[in-house]
C-alpha positions as a Markdown table, in Angstrom:
| # | Residue | x | y | z |
|---|---|---|---|---|
| 1 | Gln | -12.3 | 32.2 | -1.6 |
| 2 | Val | -9.7 | 30.4 | 0.5 |
| 3 | Gln | -9.8 | 27.0 | -1.3 |
| 4 | Pro | -6.5 | 25.2 | -0.4 |
| 5 | Val | -4.6 | 23.4 | -3.2 |
| 6 | Glu | -2.2 | 20.6 | -2.2 |
| 7 | Thr | 0.9 | 19.6 | -4.2 |
| 8 | Gly | 4.0 | 17.6 | -3.7 |
| 9 | Gly | 2.8 | 14.1 | -3.3 |
| 10 | Gly | 4.4 | 11.2 | -5.0 |
| 11 | Ser | 5.9 | 7.8 | -4.6 |
| 12 | Val | 9.0 | 7.2 | -2.4 |
| 13 | Gln | 10.7 | 4.3 | -0.8 |
| 14 | Glu | 10.8 | 3.8 | 3.0 |
| 15 | Gly | 13.2 | 6.1 | 4.6 |
| 16 | Gly | 12.7 | 8.8 | 1.9 |
| 17 | Ser | 11.4 | 12.3 | 2.2 |
| 18 | Leu | 8.8 | 14.5 | 0.6 |
| 19 | Arg | 7.6 | 18.0 | 1.1 |
| 20 | Leu | 3.9 | 18.8 | 0.7 |
| 21 | Ser | 2.7 | 22.3 | -0.1 |
| 22 | Cys | -0.8 | 23.8 | 0.5 |
| 23 | Ala | -1.4 | 27.1 | -1.3 |
| 24 | Tyr | -4.4 | 29.1 | -0.1 |
| 25 | Ser | -5.8 | 32.6 | -0.2 |
| 26 | Arg | -5.9 | 34.6 | 2.9 |
| 27 | Arg | -8.3 | 37.5 | 3.8 |
| 28 | Thr | -6.7 | 40.4 | 5.7 |
| 29 | Asp | -9.6 | 40.5 | 8.1 |
| 30 | Cys | -9.3 | 36.8 | 9.0 |
| 31 | Arg | -6.9 | 34.5 | 10.9 |
| 32 | Tyr | -6.2 | 30.9 | 10.0 |
| 33 | Asp | -5.9 | 27.7 | 11.9 |
| 34 | Met | -4.0 | 25.4 | 9.5 |
| 35 | Arg | -4.0 | 21.6 | 9.6 |
| 36 | Trp | -2.8 | 18.6 | 7.7 |
| 37 | Tyr | -4.9 | 15.4 | 7.8 |
| 38 | Arg | -4.5 | 12.1 | 6.0 |
| 39 | Arg | -6.7 | 9.3 | 4.8 |
| 40 | Ala | -5.3 | 5.9 | 4.3 |
| 41 | Pro | -7.1 | 3.2 | 2.3 |
| 42 | Gly | -9.9 | 1.6 | 4.4 |
| 43 | Lys | -9.2 | 3.9 | 7.3 |
| 44 | Glu | -10.8 | 7.0 | 8.9 |
| 45 | Arg | -9.3 | 10.4 | 8.3 |
| 46 | Glu | -6.5 | 11.1 | 10.7 |
| 47 | Phe | -5.0 | 14.3 | 12.1 |
| 48 | Val | -1.4 | 14.8 | 11.2 |
| 49 | Ala | -0.2 | 18.3 | 12.2 |
| 50 | Arg | -1.4 | 21.7 | 13.1 |
| 51 | Ile | -0.4 | 25.4 | 13.3 |
| 52 | Ala | -2.9 | 27.1 | 15.5 |
| 53 | Ile | -3.9 | 30.8 | 15.2 |
| 54 | Asp | -1.5 | 31.7 | 18.0 |
| 55 | Gly | 1.3 | 29.8 | 16.3 |
| 56 | Thr | 1.2 | 26.7 | 18.5 |
| 57 | Ile | 2.3 | 23.6 | 16.6 |
| 58 | Ser | 1.2 | 20.1 | 17.4 |
| 59 | Tyr | 1.6 | 16.7 | 15.8 |
| 60 | Ala | 0.1 | 13.3 | 15.9 |
| 61 | Asp | 2.2 | 10.9 | 17.9 |
| 62 | Ser | 2.7 | 8.7 | 14.8 |
| 63 | Val | 4.6 | 11.4 | 13.0 |
| 64 | Lys | 6.3 | 13.3 | 15.8 |
| 65 | Gly | 10.0 | 13.6 | 15.2 |
| 66 | Arg | 9.7 | 12.8 | 11.5 |
| 67 | Phe | 7.3 | 15.4 | 10.1 |
| 68 | Thr | 7.6 | 19.2 | 10.4 |
| 69 | Ile | 4.8 | 21.6 | 9.7 |
| 70 | Ser | 5.6 | 25.2 | 8.7 |
| 71 | Gln | 4.1 | 28.1 | 6.8 |
| 72 | Asp | 5.2 | 31.0 | 4.7 |
| 73 | Asp | 2.7 | 33.8 | 5.2 |
| 74 | Ala | 4.1 | 35.9 | 2.4 |
| 75 | Lys | 3.7 | 33.0 | 0.0 |
| 76 | Lys | 0.3 | 32.0 | 1.6 |
| 77 | Thr | 1.6 | 28.5 | 1.7 |
| 78 | Leu | 1.5 | 25.7 | 4.3 |
| 79 | Tyr | 4.1 | 23.0 | 4.2 |
| 80 | Leu | 4.6 | 19.5 | 5.6 |
| 81 | His | 8.1 | 18.2 | 5.5 |
| 82 | Met | 8.1 | 14.5 | 5.8 |
| 83 | Asn | 11.2 | 12.5 | 6.6 |
| 84 | Ser | 12.0 | 8.9 | 7.4 |
| 85 | Leu | 8.8 | 7.9 | 5.6 |
| 86 | Lys | 7.2 | 4.5 | 6.4 |
| 87 | Ala | 4.9 | 2.3 | 4.5 |
| 88 | Glu | 2.1 | 3.2 | 7.0 |
| 89 | Asp | 2.4 | 6.9 | 6.0 |
| 90 | Thr | 0.8 | 6.0 | 2.6 |
| 91 | Ala | -2.4 | 8.1 | 2.3 |
| 92 | Val | -4.0 | 11.0 | 0.7 |
| 93 | Tyr | -2.9 | 14.1 | 2.5 |
| 94 | Leu | -5.4 | 16.9 | 3.0 |
| 95 | Cys | -5.0 | 20.5 | 3.9 |
| 96 | Asp | -7.6 | 22.1 | 6.1 |
| 97 | Ala | -7.9 | 25.9 | 6.6 |
| 98 | Gly | -10.0 | 27.1 | 9.5 |
| 99 | Glu | -10.8 | 30.7 | 8.9 |
| 100 | Tyr | -11.8 | 33.0 | 11.8 |
| 101 | Cys | -12.8 | 36.6 | 10.7 |
| 102 | Ser | -13.2 | 39.8 | 12.6 |
| 103 | Ser | -16.9 | 39.8 | 11.7 |
| 104 | Gly | -17.2 | 36.7 | 13.9 |
| 105 | Ser | -17.7 | 34.3 | 11.1 |
| 106 | Trp | -15.9 | 30.9 | 10.9 |
| 107 | Asn | -15.4 | 28.8 | 7.8 |
| 108 | Asp | -13.6 | 25.5 | 7.1 |
| 109 | Tyr | -12.0 | 24.9 | 3.7 |
| 110 | Trp | -10.6 | 21.6 | 2.5 |
| 111 | Gly | -8.3 | 20.8 | -0.4 |
| 112 | Gln | -8.7 | 17.9 | -2.7 |
| 113 | Gly | -5.6 | 16.1 | -1.3 |
| 114 | Thr | -2.4 | 14.8 | -2.7 |
| 115 | Gln | -1.4 | 11.1 | -2.8 |
| 116 | Val | 1.7 | 9.9 | -0.9 |
| 117 | Thr | 2.8 | 6.3 | -1.5 |
| 118 | Val | 5.6 | 4.8 | 0.5 |
| 119 | Ser | 6.9 | 1.5 | -0.7 |
| 120 | Ser | 8.9 | -1.0 | 1.4 |
């Protein structure tokens, strides 16, 4: 099963950096659309960044220029490099793996999330 597992969260001061990791299993007959989301206290879940199946990368406007998404296929790990962190980046960060298989099936797997807290 794919089941993503996020690590790397923590507490930092404004202007600091963190790198989040999302380890997940990949099936050889499937392709993956990988996304980071976040959920801040009292707010709806928000899209952060994405690597589409064709490799296209996109970001939310709120993180563009500060966050970088990448992946290491050999390590089966997705990353989110976060720089110039702001207090408003405080949230639980969630990894989402969209799995598209040659059989035509599609599945969506979510991790449990990792907490990022940015203090001013």
